[in-house]
Tab-separated table of C-alpha atoms and ligand atoms in Angstrom:
chain	number	residue	atom	x	y	z
A	1	MET	CA	281.372	61.029	61.423
A	2	ALA	CA	282.233	61.397	65.101
A	3	ASN	CA	281.440	65.120	65.103
A	4	ASN	CA	278.268	64.865	63.130
A	5	PRO	CA	275.317	65.240	65.521
A	6	TRP	CA	272.674	64.664	62.835
A	7	ILE	CA	273.569	61.189	61.652
A	8	LYS	CA	273.287	58.033	63.712
A	9	ILE	CA	273.222	54.645	61.998
A	10	THR	CA	272.846	51.859	64.550
A	11	THR	CA	271.375	48.983	62.518
A	12	PRO	CA	272.210	47.412	59.195
A	13	LEU	CA	270.248	49.225	56.469
A	14	PRO	CA	267.450	48.427	56.079
A	15	GLY	CA	266.927	47.585	59.755
A	16	PRO	CA	264.473	44.937	61.000
A	17	LYS	CA	261.424	47.222	61.241
A	18	ALA	CA	262.214	48.742	57.862
A	19	ARG	CA	262.420	45.280	56.317
A	20	ALA	CA	258.887	44.478	57.493
A	21	VAL	CA	257.545	47.650	55.840
A	22	LEU	CA	259.443	46.884	52.641
A	23	ALA	CA	257.850	43.410	52.504
A	24	GLN	CA	254.368	44.866	52.998
A	25	ASP	CA	255.066	47.556	50.405
A	26	ARG	CA	256.304	44.979	47.896
A	27	LYS	CA	253.100	43.027	48.288
A	28	TYR	CA	250.536	45.837	48.152
A	29	VAL	CA	251.989	48.998	46.621
A	30	SER	CA	252.189	49.828	42.923
A	31	PRO	CA	255.553	48.723	41.540
A	32	SER	CA	255.692	51.852	39.367
A	33	TYR	CA	257.466	53.865	42.068
A	34	SER	CA	261.242	54.058	41.718
A	35	ARG	CA	262.847	54.028	45.164
A	36	PRO	CA	266.648	54.356	44.904
A	37	TYR	CA	267.332	53.012	48.440
A	38	PRO	CA	265.322	51.505	51.281
A	39	LEU	CA	264.714	54.493	53.552
A	40	VAL	CA	261.611	53.833	55.671
A	41	ALA	CA	260.795	57.031	57.525
A	42	ASP	CA	259.110	57.286	60.870
A	43	ARG	CA	259.420	61.013	61.562
A	44	ALA	CA	261.439	64.058	60.622
A	45	ALA	CA	262.342	67.445	62.053
A	46	GLY	CA	264.276	70.235	60.404
A	47	ILE	CA	266.852	68.563	58.225
A	48	VAL	CA	266.947	65.197	60.010
A	49	VAL	CA	264.868	62.159	59.058
A	50	THR	CA	264.514	59.310	61.560
A	51	ASP	CA	263.703	55.870	60.202
A	52	VAL	CA	261.504	53.225	61.818
A	53	ASP	CA	264.566	51.580	63.413
A	54	GLY	CA	265.761	54.813	65.006
A	55	ASN	CA	268.556	55.588	62.537
A	56	THR	CA	268.890	59.274	61.684
A	57	PHE	CA	269.813	60.801	58.329
A	58	LEU	CA	270.841	64.229	57.057
A	59	ASP	CA	268.293	65.098	54.390
A	60	PHE	CA	269.608	66.692	51.202
A	61	ALA	CA	266.624	65.525	49.151
A	62	ALA	CA	263.785	67.265	51.064
A	63	GLY	CA	261.093	64.919	49.752
A	64	ILE	CA	262.184	65.797	46.193
A	65	ALA	CA	262.610	69.545	46.744
A	66	VAL	CA	259.330	69.841	48.631
A	67	CYS	CA	260.069	70.439	52.332
A	68	SER	CA	261.386	73.938	51.720
A	69	THR	CA	261.029	75.094	55.330
A	70	GLY	CA	262.456	71.850	56.697
A	71	HIS	CA	260.500	68.934	58.054
A	72	CYS	CA	257.638	69.796	60.372
A	73	HIS	CA	258.664	73.428	60.891
A	74	PRO	CA	256.923	74.444	64.152
A	75	GLN	CA	255.209	77.430	62.505
A	76	ILE	CA	253.945	75.303	59.619
A	77	VAL	CA	252.692	72.622	62.031
A	78	LYS	CA	250.925	75.350	64.035
A	79	VAL	CA	249.071	76.862	61.066
A	80	ILE	CA	248.135	73.396	59.788
A	81	GLN	CA	246.743	72.438	63.191
A	82	GLU	CA	244.842	75.705	63.564
A	83	GLN	CA	243.414	75.490	60.063
A	84	ALA	CA	242.486	71.808	60.484
A	85	ALA	CA	240.464	72.718	63.564
A	86	ARG	CA	238.702	75.533	61.692
A	87	LEU	CA	237.989	74.352	58.113
A	88	ILE	CA	239.458	71.355	56.297
A	89	HIS	CA	237.559	71.346	53.041
A	90	LEU	CA	234.783	73.137	51.238
A	91	SER	CA	235.919	73.085	47.599
A	92	GLY	CA	237.186	76.361	46.255
A	93	THR	CA	235.637	75.534	42.894
A	94	ASP	CA	232.110	75.990	44.274
A	95	PHE	CA	232.511	78.179	47.351
A	96	TYR	CA	234.746	80.891	48.780
A	97	TYR	CA	237.172	81.003	51.704
A	98	PRO	CA	239.755	83.662	52.484
A	99	GLN	CA	242.839	81.393	52.549
A	100	LEU	CA	242.459	80.706	48.828
A	101	SER	CA	241.988	84.307	47.686
A	102	THR	CA	244.681	85.592	50.064
A	103	LEU	CA	247.180	83.072	48.709
A	104	ALA	CA	246.171	83.961	45.148
A	105	GLN	CA	246.866	87.625	45.891
A	106	LYS	CA	250.234	86.786	47.438
A	107	LEU	CA	251.301	84.599	44.500
A	108	ALA	CA	250.170	87.269	42.034
A	109	GLU	CA	252.291	89.805	43.921
A	110	ILE	CA	255.455	87.706	44.139
A	111	ALA	CA	255.395	86.268	40.603
A	112	PRO	CA	257.586	88.194	38.149
A	113	GLY	CA	255.873	90.777	35.951
A	114	GLN	CA	254.289	94.150	36.666
A	115	GLY	CA	250.769	93.672	35.293
A	116	ASP	CA	247.719	92.099	36.938
A	117	LYS	CA	247.821	88.331	37.396
A	118	LYS	CA	245.382	85.589	38.297
A	119	VAL	CA	245.916	82.225	39.943
A	120	TYR	CA	244.427	78.750	39.423
A	121	PHE	CA	244.897	76.032	42.073
A	122	GLY	CA	245.354	72.270	41.722
A	123	ASN	CA	247.069	69.690	43.924
A	124	SER	CA	250.336	68.812	42.205
A	125	GLY	CA	252.943	69.771	39.658
A	126	THR	CA	251.423	67.745	36.884
A	127	GLU	CA	248.036	69.366	37.451
A	128	ALA	CA	249.628	72.800	37.308
A	129	VAL	CA	251.267	71.934	33.981
A	130	GLU	CA	248.003	70.453	32.712
A	131	ALA	CA	246.211	73.688	33.595
A	132	ALA	CA	248.930	75.723	31.864
A	133	LEU	CA	248.517	73.707	28.655
A	134	LYS	CA	244.749	74.079	28.661
A	135	LEU	CA	244.919	77.796	29.413
A	136	ALA	CA	247.496	78.386	26.675
A	137	ARG	CA	245.307	76.624	24.105
A	138	TYR	CA	242.195	78.430	25.287
A	139	ALA	CA	243.786	81.870	25.360
A	140	THR	CA	245.603	81.641	22.009
A	141	GLY	CA	243.259	79.433	19.987
A	142	ARG	CA	246.442	77.576	18.923
A	143	LYS	CA	247.027	73.895	19.545
A	144	LYS	CA	250.736	73.156	19.425
A	145	PHE	CA	253.569	73.306	21.932
A	146	ILE	CA	257.337	73.248	21.929
A	147	ALA	CA	259.146	71.462	24.769
A	148	PHE	CA	262.696	70.235	25.409
A	149	TYR	CA	264.535	66.937	25.500
A	150	GLY	CA	265.362	66.036	29.077
A	151	ALA	CA	262.292	67.855	30.376
A	152	PHE	CA	260.138	66.514	33.169
A	153	HIS	CA	256.712	68.130	33.463
A	154	GLY	CA	254.658	65.391	35.105
A	155	ARG	CA	252.898	62.119	34.393
A	156	THR	CA	249.259	62.847	33.537
A	157	LEU	CA	248.749	62.419	29.825
A	158	GLY	CA	249.029	66.088	28.815
A	159	ALA	CA	252.072	66.816	30.975
A	160	LEU	CA	253.563	63.443	30.056
A	161	SER	CA	253.397	64.453	26.418
A	162	LEU	CA	255.786	67.295	27.265
A	163	THR	CA	258.008	65.071	29.419
A	164	ALA	CA	261.056	63.737	27.585
A	165	SER	CA	263.221	62.499	30.395
A	166	LYS	CA	263.222	58.672	30.336
A	167	PRO	CA	261.581	56.246	27.885
A	168	VAL	CA	260.088	54.192	30.751
A	169	GLN	CA	257.914	57.173	31.678
A	170	ARG	CA	256.180	57.048	28.272
A	171	ARG	CA	256.488	53.440	27.166
A	172	GLY	CA	253.112	51.739	26.828
A	173	PHE	CA	251.088	54.876	27.578
A	174	GLY	CA	250.531	56.312	24.106
A	175	PRO	CA	249.050	57.778	22.117
A	176	LEU	CA	250.045	60.988	23.833
A	177	LEU	CA	248.959	64.533	23.033
A	178	ASP	CA	249.337	65.480	19.411
A	179	GLY	CA	251.231	68.602	18.339
A	180	ILE	CA	254.185	68.645	20.730
A	181	THR	CA	257.672	69.031	19.282
A	182	HIS	CA	260.795	68.566	21.380
A	183	VAL	CA	264.061	70.367	20.734
A	184	PRO	CA	267.439	70.118	22.509
A	185	TYR	CA	267.826	71.987	25.800
A	186	PRO	CA	270.998	74.089	26.035
A	187	TYR	CA	273.515	71.998	27.931
A	188	CYS	CA	276.737	73.980	28.141
A	189	TYR	CA	278.859	71.189	29.664
A	190	ARG	CA	278.040	68.982	26.687
A	191	CYS	CA	277.858	71.751	24.099
A	192	ALA	CA	278.018	70.298	20.593
A	193	GLU	CA	279.010	73.635	19.101
A	194	LYS	CA	282.510	74.978	19.252
A	195	PRO	CA	282.436	77.870	21.712
A	196	LEU	CA	283.691	81.177	20.343
A	197	GLN	CA	286.644	82.712	22.086
A	198	GLY	CA	285.587	84.275	25.368
A	199	GLY	CA	282.000	83.134	25.212
A	200	CYS	CA	279.552	80.810	23.574
A	201	ASP	CA	278.021	80.769	20.145
A	202	PRO	CA	274.527	79.789	21.161
A	203	ARG	CA	273.442	78.083	17.976
A	204	CYS	CA	271.673	75.590	20.231
A	205	VAL	CA	269.179	78.260	21.280
A	206	ARG	CA	268.393	79.126	17.670
A	207	VAL	CA	267.304	75.615	16.739
A	208	ILE	CA	263.630	76.584	17.052
A	209	GLU	CA	263.909	79.436	14.573
A	210	ASP	CA	266.600	78.012	12.309
A	211	GLN	CA	265.394	74.431	12.024
A	212	LEU	CA	261.916	73.881	13.412
A	213	PHE	CA	260.189	76.932	11.951
A	214	ARG	CA	261.903	76.417	8.591
A	215	THR	CA	261.019	72.763	8.237
A	216	ILE	CA	258.091	71.231	10.066
A	217	LEU	CA	256.322	73.743	12.280
A	218	SER	CA	254.627	77.013	11.540
A	219	PRO	CA	255.082	79.468	14.443
A	220	ASP	CA	251.520	80.745	14.137
A	221	GLU	CA	250.279	77.306	15.226
A	222	VAL	CA	252.315	77.288	18.418
A	223	ALA	CA	250.424	78.188	21.582
A	224	ALA	CA	253.411	78.098	23.923
A	225	ILE	CA	256.983	77.090	24.596
A	226	VAL	CA	257.133	75.129	27.838
A	227	PHE	CA	260.482	75.228	29.632
A	228	GLU	CA	262.132	74.594	32.967
A	229	PRO	CA	264.360	77.611	33.752
A	230	ILE	CA	266.798	75.103	35.249
A	231	GLN	CA	266.177	71.585	34.024
A	232	GLY	CA	265.462	69.397	37.051
A	233	GLU	CA	265.035	65.667	36.437
A	234	GLY	CA	267.064	66.147	33.252
A	235	GLY	CA	270.249	66.823	35.233
A	236	TYR	CA	270.039	70.194	37.045
A	237	ILE	CA	271.169	71.944	33.883
A	238	VAL	CA	271.515	75.733	33.880
A	239	PRO	CA	271.094	77.251	30.410
A	240	PRO	CA	273.107	80.248	29.203
A	241	ALA	CA	271.589	83.758	29.309
A	242	GLU	CA	271.248	83.643	25.511
A	243	PHE	CA	268.606	80.926	25.821
A	244	PHE	CA	266.283	83.238	27.697
A	245	GLU	CA	266.933	86.125	25.317
A	246	GLU	CA	265.952	83.843	22.456
A	247	LEU	CA	262.769	82.704	24.214
A	248	LYS	CA	261.793	86.322	24.750
A	249	ARG	CA	262.479	87.153	21.105
A	250	LEU	CA	260.480	84.194	19.803
A	251	SER	CA	257.599	85.033	22.087
A	252	ARG	CA	257.519	88.678	20.979
A	253	GLN	CA	257.977	87.959	17.294
A	254	HIS	CA	255.457	85.132	16.935
A	255	ALA	CA	253.004	85.839	19.779
A	256	ILE	CA	253.920	82.506	21.390
A	257	LEU	CA	253.273	82.233	25.120
A	258	LEU	CA	256.086	81.314	27.496
A	259	ILE	CA	255.192	78.757	30.171
A	260	ALA	CA	257.839	78.436	32.872
A	261	ASP	CA	257.633	75.188	34.798
A	262	GLU	CA	258.952	76.280	38.203
A	263	VAL	CA	257.599	73.209	39.967
A	264	GLN	CA	261.091	72.212	41.107
A	265	SER	CA	263.041	75.466	40.727
A	266	GLY	CA	260.494	77.811	42.292
A	267	MET	CA	259.588	78.957	45.802
A	268	GLY	CA	262.957	80.290	46.869
A	269	ARG	CA	265.021	77.194	46.122
A	270	THR	CA	267.450	78.978	43.818
A	271	GLY	CA	267.905	81.958	46.134
A	272	LYS	CA	265.215	83.963	44.352
A	273	MET	CA	261.497	83.274	44.622
A	274	PHE	CA	261.445	82.023	41.015
A	275	ALA	CA	264.419	80.835	38.987
A	276	VAL	CA	263.362	82.946	35.986
A	277	GLU	CA	264.299	86.007	38.056
A	278	HIS	CA	267.978	85.034	37.637
A	279	PHE	CA	267.559	85.406	33.900
A	280	GLY	CA	265.362	88.496	33.565
A	281	ILE	CA	262.423	86.766	31.946
A	282	GLU	CA	258.725	87.277	32.716
A	283	PRO	CA	256.742	84.218	31.591
A	284	ASP	CA	253.087	84.472	30.623
A	285	ILE	CA	252.256	81.474	32.810
A	286	ILE	CA	254.227	80.015	35.732
A	287	ALA	CA	253.559	76.505	37.046
A	288	ILE	CA	254.278	76.015	40.756
A	289	ALA	CA	254.023	73.065	43.182
A	290	LYS	CA	256.565	71.097	45.296
A	291	GLY	CA	258.038	73.669	47.740
A	292	ILE	CA	254.971	75.903	47.873
A	293	ALA	CA	253.290	74.449	50.973
A	294	SER	CA	256.130	72.756	52.924
A	295	GLY	CA	254.862	69.264	52.076
A	296	LEU	CA	251.117	69.671	51.779
A	297	PRO	CA	249.716	68.946	48.313
A	298	LEU	CA	249.233	72.117	46.303
A	299	GLY	CA	249.865	73.177	42.730
A	300	ALA	CA	249.146	76.490	41.061
A	301	ILE	CA	249.528	78.463	37.909
A	302	VAL	CA	249.981	82.208	37.901
A	303	ALA	CA	249.082	83.839	34.590
A	304	ARG	CA	248.726	87.325	33.191
A	305	ALA	CA	245.182	88.354	34.126
A	306	GLU	CA	244.037	88.973	30.550
A	307	LEU	CA	245.065	85.435	29.583
A	308	MET	CA	242.993	83.851	32.310
A	309	SER	CA	239.690	84.543	30.595
A	310	TRP	CA	238.319	81.009	30.587
A	311	PRO	CA	234.653	80.925	31.701
A	312	PRO	CA	233.144	79.340	34.847
A	313	GLY	CA	233.108	75.561	34.584
A	314	SER	CA	235.908	75.375	32.014
A	315	HIS	CA	238.561	74.117	34.443
A	316	ALA	CA	238.536	73.219	38.146
A	317	SER	CA	239.528	70.649	40.760
A	318	THR	CA	237.538	69.475	43.810
A	319	PHE	CA	240.521	69.525	46.168
A	320	GLY	CA	242.657	72.204	44.479
A	321	GLY	CA	243.695	74.952	46.874
A	322	ASN	CA	242.217	73.334	49.981
A	323	PRO	CA	242.253	75.601	53.058
A	324	ILE	CA	245.006	73.725	54.919
A	325	SER	CA	247.399	73.716	51.949
A	326	CYS	CA	246.692	77.410	51.349
A	327	ALA	CA	247.353	78.281	55.000
A	328	ALA	CA	250.589	76.269	54.928
A	329	ALA	CA	251.609	78.003	51.691
A	330	LEU	CA	251.029	81.484	53.124
A	331	GLU	CA	253.192	80.614	56.132
A	332	THR	CA	255.805	79.001	53.870
A	333	ILE	CA	256.081	82.173	51.783
A	334	ARG	CA	256.355	84.270	54.949
A	335	LEU	CA	259.265	82.111	56.137
A	336	LEU	CA	260.922	82.215	52.711
A	337	GLU	CA	260.741	86.002	52.652
A	338	ASP	CA	261.861	86.164	56.258
A	339	GLY	CA	265.323	84.717	55.594
A	340	LEU	CA	265.129	81.236	54.081
A	341	MET	CA	265.453	82.457	50.507
A	342	GLN	CA	268.485	84.477	51.534
A	343	ASN	CA	269.913	81.392	53.219
A	344	ALA	CA	269.315	79.382	50.037
A	345	ALA	CA	271.387	81.936	48.114
A	346	GLU	CA	274.215	82.063	50.669
A	347	THR	CA	274.484	78.430	51.727
A	348	GLY	CA	273.933	77.394	48.110
A	349	GLU	CA	276.851	79.567	47.015
A	350	HIS	CA	279.024	78.006	49.744
A	351	LEU	CA	278.069	74.494	48.599
A	352	LEU	CA	278.668	75.311	44.954
A	353	ARG	CA	282.098	76.828	45.587
A	354	SER	CA	283.109	73.969	47.893
A	355	LEU	CA	282.059	71.389	45.302
A	356	GLN	CA	283.970	73.224	42.585
A	357	ALA	CA	287.039	73.112	44.826
A	358	MET	CA	286.384	69.405	45.448
A	359	MET	CA	286.832	68.760	41.725
A	360	SER	CA	290.606	69.002	42.167
A	361	ARG	CA	290.416	66.079	44.620
A	362	CYS	CA	287.674	63.963	42.959
A	363	ALA	CA	288.385	62.929	39.392
A	364	ALA	CA	284.869	61.529	38.986
A	365	ILE	CA	283.287	64.993	39.110
A	366	GLY	CA	282.987	66.346	35.580
A	367	ASP	CA	280.827	69.376	36.276
A	368	VAL	CA	279.215	71.225	39.170
A	369	ARG	CA	276.389	73.647	38.461
A	370	GLY	CA	273.279	75.216	39.882
A	371	ARG	CA	271.758	78.188	41.618
A	372	GLY	CA	271.065	78.466	45.334
A	373	LEU	CA	270.138	75.099	46.802
A	374	MET	CA	269.498	73.449	43.449
A	375	ILE	CA	272.908	71.944	42.734
A	376	GLY	CA	273.893	69.254	40.254
A	377	ILE	CA	277.107	67.208	40.266
A	378	GLU	CA	277.762	65.394	37.000
A	379	LEU	CA	279.913	62.266	37.252
A	380	VAL	CA	282.136	61.136	34.396
A	381	LYS	CA	284.577	58.264	33.893
A	382	ASP	CA	287.055	60.547	32.208
A	383	ARG	CA	287.083	64.343	32.153
A	384	ALA	CA	288.542	64.447	28.647
A	385	THR	CA	285.950	62.187	27.000
A	386	LYS	CA	283.140	63.111	29.420
A	387	GLU	CA	282.011	59.492	29.365
A	388	LYS	CA	278.878	59.350	31.496
A	389	ALA	CA	279.301	57.507	34.789
A	390	GLY	CA	275.698	56.501	35.465
A	391	ASP	CA	276.770	53.393	37.416
A	392	TRP	CA	279.101	55.455	39.639
A	393	ARG	CA	276.282	57.906	40.222
A	394	ASP	CA	273.945	55.126	41.370
A	395	LEU	CA	276.678	53.750	43.610
A	396	ALA	CA	277.326	57.207	45.090
A	397	VAL	CA	273.631	57.651	45.954
A	398	GLN	CA	273.656	54.248	47.652
A	399	ARG	CA	276.859	54.879	49.591
A	400	CYS	CA	275.681	58.285	50.771
A	401	PHE	CA	272.562	56.582	52.132
A	402	GLU	CA	274.686	53.977	53.946
A	403	ARG	CA	276.624	56.856	55.534
A	404	GLY	CA	273.438	58.680	56.534
A	405	LEU	CA	273.174	61.294	53.785
A	406	LEU	CA	269.979	61.362	51.707
A	407	ILE	CA	270.479	62.542	48.130
A	408	LEU	CA	268.980	61.654	44.753
A	409	GLY	CA	270.210	61.350	41.192
A	410	CYS	CA	269.036	63.268	38.141
A	411	GLY	CA	269.741	63.000	34.433
A	412	GLU	CA	271.719	59.973	33.326
A	413	ASN	CA	274.764	60.495	35.514
A	414	SER	CA	274.283	63.413	37.906
A	415	LEU	CA	273.647	63.815	41.602
A	416	ARG	CA	271.385	66.552	42.870
A	417	LEU	CA	271.528	68.404	46.148
A	418	MET	CA	268.237	69.993	47.156
A	419	PRO	CA	268.180	70.272	50.945
A	420	PRO	CA	265.519	72.148	52.891
A	421	LEU	CA	266.207	75.890	52.709
A	422	ILE	CA	266.910	75.959	56.455
A	423	VAL	CA	270.199	74.093	55.937
A	424	SER	CA	273.072	75.636	57.873
A	425	ARG	CA	276.670	76.004	56.757
A	426	THR	CA	277.809	73.329	59.230
A	427	GLN	CA	275.182	70.920	57.915
A	428	ALA	CA	276.314	71.732	54.382
A	429	ASP	CA	279.908	70.996	55.417
A	430	ALA	CA	278.847	67.681	56.964
A	431	ALA	CA	277.190	66.686	53.684
A	432	LEU	CA	280.269	67.795	51.721
A	433	GLU	CA	282.498	65.645	53.898
A	434	ILE	CA	280.414	62.538	53.165
A	435	LEU	CA	280.194	63.354	49.473
A	436	GLU	CA	283.943	63.752	49.207
A	437	GLU	CA	284.577	60.501	51.048
A	438	VAL	CA	282.146	58.689	48.742
A	439	LEU	CA	283.232	60.313	45.484
A	440	THR	CA	286.970	59.919	46.015
A	441	ALA	CA	286.464	56.215	46.764
A	442	ILE	CA	284.302	55.549	43.739
A	443	PRO	CA	286.640	55.064	40.774
A	444	GLY	CA	288.273	51.650	40.932
A	445	THR	CA	285.537	50.019	43.016
B	1	PLP	C1	259.791	70.536	36.776
B	1	PLP	C2	258.704	69.612	37.204
B	1	PLP	N1	257.472	69.759	36.697
B	1	PLP	C3	256.458	68.954	37.062
B	1	PLP	C4	256.638	67.936	37.963
B	1	PLP	C5	255.503	67.054	38.356
B	1	PLP	O1	255.130	67.314	39.671
B	1	PLP	P1	254.200	66.275	40.481
B	1	PLP	O2	255.018	65.073	40.745
B	1	PLP	O3	253.809	67.031	41.714
B	1	PLP	O4	253.032	65.976	39.619
B	1	PLP	C6	257.914	67.740	38.520
B	1	PLP	C7	258.169	66.648	39.476
B	1	PLP	O5	259.270	66.267	39.745
B	1	PLP	C8	258.975	68.598	38.121
B	1	PLP	O6	260.204	68.454	38.626
């Protein structure tokens, strides 16, 4: 890595200062967190994270797809500082301030769909999903939901009831919300159907109509179908266009609302403001969080205005849409529109094509997929059998860390790349070099 100016590893990992923090953390912090490697951060700027021992890392995880504008972008820091000196908190549920209504207007304008829209603010992804569930029930008078295997929608009890990603996330926490049925998410790489010549026979997308509605669930009881346009925690899985056509048809035919969970895929990450825009679908409700405010806590739902008819007092949050998060979000959106979204599309395309080319040199890569800077790399033991290489994936994450590249896993056996949207082509190439070194060395270890 002689030519890599971003990475400098000068101590064993974890270093001595990091080890002290890890010991303190072990003693006092909830053991429910799942840290894949012992990165102990001190500070970060742009795409580089510096740990407490002075080691520097190239960040392709962005605080789990949150730091969209890069770490501590000077403009974001400036608006946060200015807003903190002016007004930190008042509670938008009881009073007014312009940052909240201005951000609501902006989100209503940039969310797909021509009609009027309204916005509700919380503090996180799970709260956004929770709000979407409550609004869907309130607006339709129906109680049931359809969600997908592999989905991750959050960990509060309502959102957790939709989540179907890992048993550990649910085990011991039931009973969960009644009336949620999960169906398979279209997963082209592991398609169980035999593809027709020259295309796919998307029987997988018809499972709701062909099986569910004919056996156990009446469509007129379903308030909404909740979906990730690109499944995140489940493995960065991109569904075929037919999936979205089917969702639209079901929604029209049975008056079922469509709730798009864009918590991970939204805010420019895929090269468009919202991932649904790649697929020509206009959801009734969109859930947003993560990348919206460059790292400050904020969640939101944007819904068609006529749906958001719930009365005063029916739903609110003390901290939701606090002035500093709203100011940071407005500046984040300005930066996204001012070139970062375009960069996500272009640099993402470069990464995707380079990784596809890497497949000829790395037998462990079974599939590469994604949009923009939301890229999944699925590892397999054998391309013919597609045997899942979860242990190789875990090893790859670890080895990337040891070489100064921060990435995370997703699904059972995939890696995900989700760098800040400021990532340059040379930084992308530096990450590719490390990935290739790690992935070619993995089989046989
Ligand atoms: C698609 C999706 N929805 C919801 C959530 C929950 O967000 P939060 O952790 O902010 O509650 C996540 C988090 O990873 C997510 O990826």
